[in-house]
Amino acid sequence: MSDEEENWNYKALIEHSSDAIVVHDIEGKILYANPAALALVGDKSLEEAMKKSAFARLPKNMAEIGHRDSQKLLDGQSLPPLIAPLFLTNGNRIEVEVNANFVNFRGKPAIQVHIRDITHRRQVDEILRERLETERALLNSPIDMAALLDVNGIILNINDNFAKTLGQSPQSLLGSCIWNLMPAEVTDYRRKYFDRAIQSKQTVRYDEKNGDKWYDSLVNPILSDQGRVIQLAITARDNTERIQIEENLKESEEELQNLIKSSRDGIIITDEKGRITKWNKGAEIITGLTANEVLGVTAWEIQAGNVTKEWGGHNSLSRYRTLWDQLLNDSNDQHFTGLFDGQIRTPGGDIKYIEQSVFRIPSQRGFRIGAIIRDITDRKMEEQQLKEFADNLKRSNEDLELFVTIATHDLQEPLRGIVAYSQLLLNYCKHGKSPQMEKYLKVIENSGLQMSQLVNDLRMYSRVRTRGDQFIPVDIQKVLSNALNNLQLAIKETQVVITHDELPIVHADATQVTQVFQNIIDNAIKFCGEGIVPEIHISANPEDGMWQFAIRDNGIGIPEEYYNKIFILFERLHGRDTYPGTGLGLALCKRIIERHGGRIWVESEIGKGSTFYFTLPKA
Ligand code: ADP
């Protein structure tokens, strides 16, 4: 083939090539452009194309590269393909791959450039890259470990966490087989779940312990349009905390169950309709009914004894039903607790006293009712025994009081005889001049008088409750005048100074209250130190519905250990020779004050005096 012929063939090849081919000189001046090139850049004719430098179609920085590369080619170097943007005649920009070679064109050195539009390919690449990154971002979302595998275990994508456990970067793991990267002991069972997901085409889920952590693992097959498994998404979520919470919950649930089981109290739970769902051992022991007999039955039916033999049947049943109605229907008061005391009869015929508290247990799905039953039979029995004991005591006290009243009445008569006859004999003896006999008779007379006083006081004491007057408004001012009147002999003898504040009106038995004032003032005069003029002051202060009276003296005082004792019958701190008396005065006062619902007590300082306090109801 001649050179010309060869040239012609080459030209024809270039002219018809689907690749755009441009020849330019070192400056970028276009010497030739084939039709494909003209079509690519949008020039109508070669002449039009030749008006522009080849480098003018490149961005500025790329134009410089083009220029430099052209020189390199002319120097005999060869260059790798270049990816570059290219501006079209209409101003649009495309992405091209450029292959440039050195050629001799019409006897001159030139650059021949093959241009391929790769805009579309770049777009596809871009989409793929973006997809991979999106996938990875998804895989990196809260799931702890995630990977996308093909059916052979080749890693198509993997998230950072998972890659970290395999000791590599996500990028470097792409294309590796996952089964070669894990220890054999985990590969075996993980592969089993993996294969199962492929075969069943269903998600396989399993819990896995790795080190001290628990993972919730999922193998999720991804199917093709034809229903073939093409990929598998693997995820593992760190579940340690949840499993721990579940275990703790299970533990506390077990504790609660044990508590319910071993409780001696009956613990019952019902649903929203009052039907029993839980009936513990304690409830069985108390009621004599087993869980089997009562589960599903409403609490009030059991109480009524409709379903199981005889239980309950007492007249407070309607009250019990009302309580349940309130619990089941009144949703306003979520914390309502009803208390119920009652008597039950067990199937064995035992009568038991129970105390029941019934309450709502709000739950996410509405509410339930809880009831706690306590067997209070023993307590009730004790209460009953105590009541019987108190009744008996009251009765025997009444008997005793009756006895004392009769005895003191009947004793008075013979005593009077003894005193009267000893006095007669005394008179008689005086005339007979027998000093010895006179002395003996004096002793008999004194003893008789003393006994008469004692019997009298006792009689008064026993009559406080039985023979008292009705309570009426009583002016204490008047009471005090009467008491002082009764004491006028002692008052005159001792020159006692008695002062008082304004005195109120009380609701009381006037005679008895006079007795109280009289006894305390009498003592204040009596228990006065040698050579001291007694001084007494009476005051009154209001104190919740009562008046509190204080009678203060300047007497010998009372040791603290006797503050309570002196109010006991016959208790005295001194011999009869030093201070006469029966030891009954303060006991009588206490009994009177208590009959009025009041209190009496003393405060004292030895050698300085005592203050007696007592309270009486306001009028
Ligand atoms: P008595 O008949 O002895 O007065 P009371 O019951 O009135 O009996 O008093 C009991 C005892 O309390 C008295 O014996 C006395 O020792 C003591 N006592 C009562 N009042 C006073 C007082 N104002 N000062 C000192 N001691 C008192």
XYZ file of C-alpha atoms and ligand atoms in Angstrom:
646
model
C 0.000 0.000 0.000
C 1.322 3.428 -0.963
C 1.678 6.144 1.714
C -1.089 8.107 0.137
C -3.345 5.103 0.079
C -2.550 4.416 3.702
C -3.237 8.015 4.616
C -6.553 7.912 2.851
C -7.587 4.747 4.785
C -6.482 6.313 8.067
C -8.451 9.450 7.322
C -11.554 7.428 6.482
C -11.148 5.552 9.779
C -10.911 8.771 11.722
C -13.778 10.378 9.849
C -16.072 7.474 10.706
C -14.868 6.852 14.258
C -17.525 7.152 16.903
C -14.843 8.592 19.205
C -14.326 12.309 18.952
C -10.882 12.957 17.568
C -9.206 16.340 17.465
C -5.744 17.262 16.279
C -4.181 20.452 17.603
C -0.778 22.040 17.626
C 1.302 22.835 20.624
C -0.585 26.102 21.180
C -3.927 24.329 21.125
C -4.852 25.578 17.678
C -7.198 23.058 16.138
C -5.881 21.583 12.949
C -8.534 18.937 12.493
C -11.720 17.652 14.161
C -13.657 14.623 13.012
C -17.495 14.710 12.668
C -17.889 12.917 16.021
C -15.828 15.681 17.641
C -17.852 18.400 15.948
C -21.051 16.699 17.083
C -19.749 16.370 20.656
C -18.832 20.036 21.122
C -21.751 21.278 18.994
C -19.863 22.963 16.117
C -21.477 22.974 12.701
C -18.326 22.811 10.621
C -14.609 22.250 10.899
C -14.093 25.929 10.121
C -16.175 26.918 13.089
C -14.294 24.471 15.278
C -10.955 25.808 14.144
C -11.829 29.326 15.345
C -11.324 28.249 18.969
C -8.247 26.932 20.740
C -8.646 23.364 22.021
C -7.538 24.560 25.482
C -10.247 27.214 25.537
C -12.797 24.511 26.112
C -11.153 23.491 29.373
C -11.405 25.240 32.757
C -8.486 27.622 33.319
C -6.352 25.355 35.479
C -6.966 22.389 33.155
C -5.964 24.503 30.131
C -2.555 24.981 31.711
C -2.280 21.235 32.296
C -3.254 20.658 28.636
C -0.567 23.004 27.531
C 2.089 21.389 29.686
C 1.046 17.871 28.726
C 1.256 18.772 25.014
C 4.865 19.802 25.521
C 5.562 16.510 27.347
C 4.101 14.551 24.445
C 6.190 16.508 21.945
C 9.214 15.612 24.076
C 8.392 11.969 23.468
C 6.731 11.146 26.825
C 3.508 9.203 26.952
C 0.714 10.216 29.351
C -2.121 8.351 31.124
C -5.709 9.203 30.209
C -6.985 12.400 31.792
C -10.454 13.015 33.129
C -11.502 16.599 32.600
C -14.555 18.796 32.259
C -15.183 20.177 28.773
C -17.226 23.267 27.853
C -19.462 22.800 24.815
C -20.151 25.522 22.288
C -23.603 26.060 23.847
C -21.928 26.669 27.226
C -22.876 23.310 28.814
C -20.253 21.324 30.624
C -19.607 17.612 30.213
C -17.171 15.155 31.735
C -14.659 13.625 29.265
C -11.831 11.122 29.262
C -8.971 12.371 27.165
C -6.249 10.246 25.519
C -3.582 12.297 23.804
C -0.728 11.127 21.514
C 1.996 12.742 19.504
C 1.381 12.632 15.695
C 2.845 14.114 12.533
C 0.087 16.041 10.899
C 0.706 17.343 7.429
C 4.403 17.190 8.037
C 4.259 19.053 11.325
C 4.360 17.718 14.927
C 0.913 17.818 16.446
C -1.217 16.302 19.223
C -4.033 13.923 18.412
C -6.664 13.785 21.119
C -9.351 11.088 21.585
C -12.219 12.459 23.597
C -14.860 10.209 25.234
C -17.939 11.629 26.920
C -18.010 9.916 30.304
C -20.583 12.196 31.900
C -23.072 9.326 32.170
C -20.484 6.909 33.569
C -19.445 9.465 36.135
C -23.044 9.905 37.153
C -23.491 6.163 37.620
C -20.264 5.978 39.637
C -21.419 8.895 41.720
C -24.758 7.247 42.426
C -23.046 4.007 43.394
C -20.646 5.810 45.704
C -23.466 7.744 47.259
C -25.453 4.552 47.716
C -22.568 2.868 49.447
C -22.155 5.819 51.758
C -25.859 6.032 52.470
C -25.879 2.326 53.240
C -22.968 2.775 55.583
C -24.621 5.727 57.280
C -27.682 3.539 57.765
C -25.569 0.713 59.064
C -23.933 3.146 61.462
C -27.273 4.261 62.878
C -28.030 3.183 66.476
C -27.582 -0.471 65.658
C -24.306 -1.476 67.219
C -23.024 -3.768 64.516
C -24.277 -4.096 60.938
C -23.066 -5.540 57.662
C -24.417 -6.367 54.245
C -23.186 -9.712 52.919
C -23.787 -11.739 49.820
C -24.875 -15.362 50.177
C -21.254 -16.514 50.379
C -20.449 -14.182 53.225
C -18.617 -11.618 51.077
C -18.787 -8.217 52.769
C -20.603 -5.745 50.521
C -20.733 -3.071 53.147
C -20.028 -2.925 56.852
C -20.407 -0.296 59.536
C -17.609 1.206 61.601
C -18.401 -0.653 64.844
C -18.496 -4.062 63.206
C -15.300 -3.337 61.283
C -13.656 -2.295 64.543
C -14.436 -5.660 66.166
C -12.749 -7.300 63.171
C -9.754 -5.015 63.619
C -9.932 -3.301 60.200
C -11.390 -0.264 58.472
C -14.752 -0.637 56.670
C -13.130 0.203 53.343
C -10.500 -2.502 53.578
C -13.070 -5.133 54.512
C -15.208 -4.688 51.391
C -14.949 -7.844 49.292
C -13.520 -10.048 52.089
C -15.325 -13.187 53.222
C -16.621 -12.658 56.718
C -16.154 -16.318 57.681
C -12.408 -15.956 57.364
C -12.332 -13.040 59.765
C -13.920 -14.453 62.908
C -12.733 -17.043 65.437
C -13.864 -20.595 64.645
C -16.019 -20.986 67.779
C -18.349 -18.153 66.754
C -18.154 -18.823 63.003
C -19.799 -22.236 63.449
C -23.034 -21.155 65.070
C -23.273 -17.812 63.297
C -22.996 -19.641 59.974
C -25.798 -21.958 61.082
C -28.144 -18.970 61.598
C -26.898 -17.416 58.342
C -27.671 -20.601 56.342
C -31.019 -20.951 58.041
C -31.950 -17.411 56.927
C -30.977 -18.261 53.342
C -32.954 -21.502 53.349
C -36.037 -20.241 55.122
C -35.920 -16.798 53.464
C -37.016 -15.547 56.869
C -35.351 -13.300 59.380
C -33.473 -15.304 62.015
C -33.024 -13.791 65.436
C -30.775 -14.982 68.256
C -29.278 -13.750 71.517
C -25.575 -13.921 71.674
C -23.129 -13.439 74.526
C -19.827 -11.932 73.558
C -17.440 -11.252 76.405
C -19.568 -9.690 79.154
C -22.080 -8.241 76.720
C -25.308 -9.575 75.334
C -26.304 -8.945 71.726
C -29.647 -9.198 70.040
C -28.624 -10.451 66.568
C -30.674 -10.478 63.363
C -29.946 -12.112 60.000
C -32.280 -10.546 57.490
C -32.399 -12.035 53.965
C -32.872 -9.586 51.053
C -34.710 -11.154 48.134
C -34.427 -10.470 44.391
C -37.511 -9.818 42.251
C -37.491 -13.540 41.509
C -37.566 -14.356 45.197
C -33.948 -15.503 45.402
C -31.840 -14.521 48.417
C -29.235 -12.149 47.031
C -27.938 -10.420 50.088
C -28.169 -10.674 53.856
C -28.294 -7.767 56.258
C -26.732 -8.669 59.593
C -27.314 -6.544 62.669
C -26.408 -6.959 66.322
C -27.660 -4.655 69.025
C -26.025 -4.407 72.441
C -28.739 -5.727 74.676
C -26.798 -6.036 77.920
C -28.659 -3.305 79.734
C -32.093 -4.605 78.731
C -31.225 -8.178 79.683
C -29.916 -6.914 83.015
C -33.113 -4.939 83.637
C -35.163 -7.998 82.701
C -33.122 -10.152 85.063
C -33.482 -7.629 87.900
C -37.187 -7.422 87.205
C -37.457 -11.181 87.213
C -35.605 -11.262 90.503
C -37.807 -8.665 92.170
C -40.880 -10.368 90.708
C -39.662 -13.625 92.279
C -39.085 -11.865 95.595
C -42.577 -10.435 95.444
C -44.053 -13.826 94.590
C -42.177 -15.420 97.502
C -43.398 -12.680 99.794
C -46.988 -13.240 98.693
C -46.568 -16.987 98.948
C -45.120 -17.012 102.442
C -47.282 -14.235 103.870
C -49.535 -15.319 106.723
C -51.931 -12.607 105.644
C -54.311 -13.507 102.889
C -53.365 -11.707 99.686
C -55.970 -11.609 96.959
C -55.958 -9.962 93.544
C -58.945 -9.602 91.262
C -59.476 -8.318 87.732
C -61.516 -5.221 86.852
C -64.746 -7.136 87.380
C -63.811 -8.290 90.853
C -63.065 -11.864 89.743
C -60.298 -13.477 91.730
C -57.068 -14.041 89.832
C -54.698 -14.612 92.727
C -55.344 -16.319 96.077
C -52.275 -17.043 98.178
C -51.593 -19.706 100.807
C -52.394 -17.212 103.599
C -55.881 -16.708 102.121
C -56.335 -20.496 101.959
C -55.359 -20.896 105.618
C -57.586 -18.069 106.829
C -60.702 -18.915 104.795
C -60.302 -22.668 104.460
C -60.952 -22.295 100.712
C -58.358 -23.390 98.169
C -57.276 -21.287 95.206
C -58.899 -23.818 92.859
C -62.268 -23.252 94.484
C -62.204 -19.481 94.186
C -60.248 -18.485 91.070
C -62.577 -16.740 88.612
C -65.299 -16.216 91.210
C -66.108 -12.673 92.372
C -65.055 -11.700 95.859
C -68.592 -10.906 97.056
C -69.964 -14.214 95.803
C -67.436 -15.965 97.950
C -68.310 -13.697 100.818
C -71.987 -14.473 100.351
C -71.247 -18.155 100.324
C -73.188 -18.608 97.069
C -70.569 -20.591 95.344
C -68.729 -22.417 98.043
C -70.594 -23.932 100.920
C -70.817 -21.411 103.700
C -68.640 -18.432 104.068
C -69.839 -15.220 105.468
C -73.588 -14.879 105.494
C -73.370 -12.166 108.101
C -75.457 -9.063 107.994
C -72.670 -6.741 106.844
C -72.686 -8.304 103.392
C -74.439 -5.350 101.779
C -71.808 -3.019 103.186
C -69.160 -5.278 101.681
C -70.843 -5.195 98.274
C -71.104 -1.391 98.401
C -67.410 -1.205 99.107
C -66.642 -3.296 96.027
C -68.998 -1.251 93.859
C -67.144 1.844 94.925
C -63.801 0.256 94.092
C -64.862 -1.048 90.701
C -66.805 1.964 89.491
C -65.359 5.059 91.065
C -62.359 5.782 88.905
C -61.961 9.284 90.336
C -60.263 8.157 93.460
C -57.425 5.975 92.237
C -56.030 5.506 95.706
C -59.236 4.625 97.476
C -58.776 1.991 100.153
C -61.714 0.382 101.870
C -61.502 -1.214 105.295
C -63.811 -3.951 106.338
C -64.092 -5.934 109.545
C -66.199 -9.007 109.494
C -66.870 -12.492 110.655
C -66.597 -15.535 108.441
C -67.455 -19.172 108.739
C -64.941 -21.543 107.137
C -66.144 -24.683 105.301
C -64.961 -26.582 108.403
C -67.409 -24.563 110.518
C -64.873 -22.406 112.344
C -65.933 -18.858 113.034
C -63.165 -16.382 112.347
C -62.870 -12.639 112.667
C -61.144 -10.963 109.767
C -59.956 -7.508 108.966
C -59.817 -6.702 105.284
C -58.365 -3.799 103.362
C -59.341 -3.574 99.727
C -57.665 -1.188 97.301
C -57.193 -0.356 93.655
C -53.949 -1.253 91.935
C -53.703 1.025 88.902
C -51.916 -0.634 85.987
C -51.125 0.273 82.402
C -54.059 -1.780 81.203
C -56.652 -0.279 83.554
C -56.624 -1.473 87.127
C -56.875 -4.474 89.389
C -58.131 -4.820 92.921
C -55.980 -6.051 95.740
C -57.258 -7.265 99.083
C -55.359 -8.162 102.210
C -57.126 -10.312 104.758
C -55.862 -10.648 108.273
C -57.094 -13.183 110.783
C -57.855 -11.171 113.926
C -59.695 -13.938 115.747
C -57.100 -14.107 118.549
C -57.170 -10.347 119.004
C -60.956 -10.318 119.016
C -61.003 -13.134 121.569
C -58.570 -11.228 123.760
C -60.664 -8.096 123.432
C -63.723 -10.085 124.379
C -61.940 -11.625 127.356
C -60.740 -8.190 128.394
C -64.248 -6.827 128.150
C -65.603 -9.716 130.202
C -62.872 -9.133 132.737
C -63.679 -5.407 132.900
C -67.390 -6.177 133.271
C -66.650 -8.614 136.088
C -64.405 -6.093 137.771
C -67.049 -3.420 137.520
C -69.629 -5.769 138.978
C -67.408 -6.794 141.887
C -66.520 -3.144 142.512
C -70.185 -2.323 142.669
C -70.707 -5.250 145.044
C -67.838 -4.024 147.167
C -69.183 -0.497 147.246
C -72.580 -1.792 148.250
C -70.908 -3.842 150.952
C -68.950 -0.825 152.239
C -72.101 1.333 152.254
C -74.046 -1.249 154.226
C -71.108 -2.079 156.500
C -70.309 1.555 157.311
C -73.962 2.252 157.965
C -74.299 -0.747 160.237
C -70.968 -0.089 161.984
C -71.953 3.437 162.888
C -74.634 2.268 165.350
C -72.487 0.029 167.631
C -69.670 2.608 167.453
C -71.957 5.285 168.676
C -72.860 2.928 171.565
C -69.198 2.346 172.436
C -68.385 6.058 172.452
C -71.518 7.030 174.376
C -71.101 4.343 177.037
C -67.366 4.972 177.451
C -68.223 8.647 178.020
C -70.861 7.681 180.591
C -68.362 5.420 182.323
C -65.778 8.207 182.199
C -68.145 10.557 184.004
C -68.925 7.839 186.508
C -65.229 7.111 187.107
C -64.357 10.735 187.645
C -66.573 10.634 190.634
C -65.021 7.351 191.814
C -61.573 8.900 191.537
C -59.926 5.989 189.722
C -57.267 7.607 187.511
C -56.189 4.294 185.983
C -59.672 3.383 184.839
C -60.207 6.971 183.626
C -57.138 6.616 181.397
C -58.323 3.331 179.901
C -61.749 4.720 179.265
C -60.239 7.781 177.517
C -58.369 5.424 175.165
C -61.607 3.534 174.412
C -63.439 6.800 173.774
C -60.690 8.107 171.418
C -60.457 4.867 169.528
C -64.218 4.841 169.147
C -64.248 8.430 167.882
C -61.409 7.749 165.482
C -63.106 4.655 164.155
C -66.329 6.564 163.784
C -64.451 9.195 161.725
C -62.897 6.475 159.591
C -66.214 4.768 158.993
C -67.732 8.125 158.127
C -65.003 8.968 155.613
C -65.226 5.495 154.081
C -68.960 5.886 153.768
C -68.488 9.169 151.984
C -65.857 7.671 149.723
C -68.075 4.764 148.718
C -70.974 7.101 148.023
C -69.140 9.404 145.588
C -70.296 7.465 142.535
C -73.483 5.905 143.803
C -75.064 8.762 145.693
C -73.762 11.790 143.825
C -76.056 14.659 142.765
C -76.687 15.659 139.174
C -74.258 18.164 137.622
C -75.510 21.731 137.520
C -73.850 25.132 137.081
C -72.025 25.758 140.332
C -70.486 29.079 141.393
C -67.081 28.264 142.868
C -67.150 31.561 144.778
C -70.079 30.166 146.766
C -68.454 26.749 147.052
C -65.402 28.364 148.607
C -67.537 30.355 151.105
C -69.289 27.163 152.206
C -66.009 25.258 152.561
C -64.461 28.081 154.634
C -67.584 28.215 156.731
C -67.215 24.518 157.538
C -63.568 25.148 158.452
C -64.136 28.289 160.552
C -62.878 26.708 163.778
C -59.476 25.775 162.290
C -59.296 29.129 160.482
C -59.814 31.024 163.711
C -57.292 28.894 165.582
C -54.474 29.283 163.057
C -55.147 32.856 161.856
C -54.704 31.520 158.321
C -54.598 34.104 155.519
C -56.724 32.982 152.558
C -56.743 34.910 149.262
C -58.190 34.075 145.850
C -58.557 35.329 142.267
C -61.878 35.697 140.537
C -63.542 32.282 140.585
C -65.625 30.811 137.737
C -68.806 28.790 137.401
C -68.395 25.077 136.695
C -70.656 22.188 135.720
C -70.561 19.974 138.786
C -72.063 18.365 141.871
C -71.949 21.285 144.344
C -71.712 19.181 147.532
C -68.872 17.072 146.206
C -66.917 20.046 144.880
C -67.315 21.783 148.271
C -65.840 18.643 149.832
C -62.788 18.886 147.507
C -62.087 22.549 148.378
C -62.665 21.830 152.045
C -60.300 18.827 152.184
C -57.468 20.548 150.333
C -57.742 23.786 152.372
C -58.008 21.731 155.566
C -54.749 19.938 154.661
C -53.077 23.258 153.771
C -53.910 24.559 157.240
C -53.036 21.260 158.910
C -49.676 20.578 157.231
C -48.167 23.922 158.133
C -44.700 24.246 159.648
C -44.198 25.047 163.351
C -44.772 28.695 164.187
C -45.710 29.672 160.656
C -48.968 31.442 159.861
C -50.573 29.473 157.010
C -51.151 31.370 153.782
C -53.377 29.967 151.095
C -54.107 31.286 147.603
C -56.756 29.965 145.230
C -56.692 30.658 141.484
C -58.440 29.407 138.338
C -57.381 29.267 134.684
C -59.332 28.116 131.609
C -57.948 25.028 129.855
C -59.750 23.433 126.810
C -63.306 23.157 127.979
C -62.251 22.892 131.626
C -61.251 25.186 134.481
C -57.953 24.401 136.116
C -57.869 25.319 139.830
C -54.718 25.764 141.907
C -54.682 25.846 145.735
C -51.272 26.985 146.921
C -50.018 26.830 150.516
C -46.801 27.688 152.376
C -46.719 24.434 154.308
C -44.170 21.672 154.930
C -44.209 20.369 151.329
C -44.316 16.824 149.974
C -41.355 14.730 148.726
C -41.607 14.060 144.985
C -41.820 10.275 145.357
C -45.151 10.751 147.184
C -46.812 12.990 144.568
C -48.977 10.072 143.384
C -49.128 8.013 146.556
C -50.925 10.639 148.654
C -54.037 10.211 146.457
C -54.304 6.506 147.347
C -56.745 5.414 150.055
C -55.249 5.490 153.609
C -51.809 6.707 152.406
C -50.289 9.117 154.922
C -46.773 10.478 155.297
C -46.932 11.210 159.021
C -47.910 9.533 162.279
C -51.350 10.313 163.674
C -49.774 11.958 166.731
C -47.973 14.567 164.590
C -50.790 15.301 162.139
C -54.237 13.775 162.811
C -56.272 12.340 159.943
C -57.551 9.171 158.282
C -55.570 9.252 154.988
C -58.836 9.341 153.105
C -59.219 13.043 152.227
C -57.195 13.194 149.002
C -58.424 9.777 147.793
C -61.949 11.162 148.162
C -60.974 14.331 146.225
C -59.502 12.218 143.423
C -62.626 10.123 143.201
C -64.834 13.232 143.049
C -62.692 14.992 140.431
C -62.580 11.867 138.270
C -66.350 11.539 138.491
C -66.419 14.998 136.881
C -64.022 13.928 134.097
C -61.175 15.974 135.575
C -57.612 15.356 136.827
C -55.930 16.104 140.159
C -52.202 16.352 140.930
C -49.718 18.101 143.153
C -46.481 20.048 142.768
C -44.450 20.855 145.821
C -41.192 22.049 147.318
C -40.110 20.738 150.707
C -40.260 23.452 153.363
C -41.790 25.978 150.967
C -45.247 24.696 150.244
C -47.420 22.713 147.901
C -49.872 23.527 145.110
C -52.778 21.186 144.463
C -54.178 21.366 140.932
C -57.465 19.948 139.681
C -59.735 20.469 136.705
C -63.528 20.717 136.475
C -65.776 21.075 133.403
C -66.842 24.580 132.408
C -70.489 25.414 132.913
P -55.047 12.998 155.845
O -56.319 12.566 156.479
O -53.816 12.441 156.435
O -54.976 14.483 155.667
P -55.125 13.033 153.037
O -55.525 11.995 152.062
O -55.858 14.307 153.008
O -55.124 12.375 154.446
O -53.615 13.368 152.786
C -52.679 12.295 152.606
C -51.290 12.745 153.046
O -50.774 13.702 152.131
C -51.271 13.472 154.358
O -51.196 12.563 155.441
C -50.006 14.303 154.228
O -48.890 13.523 154.592
C -49.946 14.640 152.766
N -50.490 15.993 152.522
C -51.761 16.312 152.091
N -51.883 17.628 151.899
C -50.699 18.191 152.217
C -50.199 19.537 152.223
N -50.959 20.589 151.888
N -48.903 19.727 152.602
C -48.132 18.673 152.951
N -48.533 17.410 152.953
C -49.803 17.143 152.597
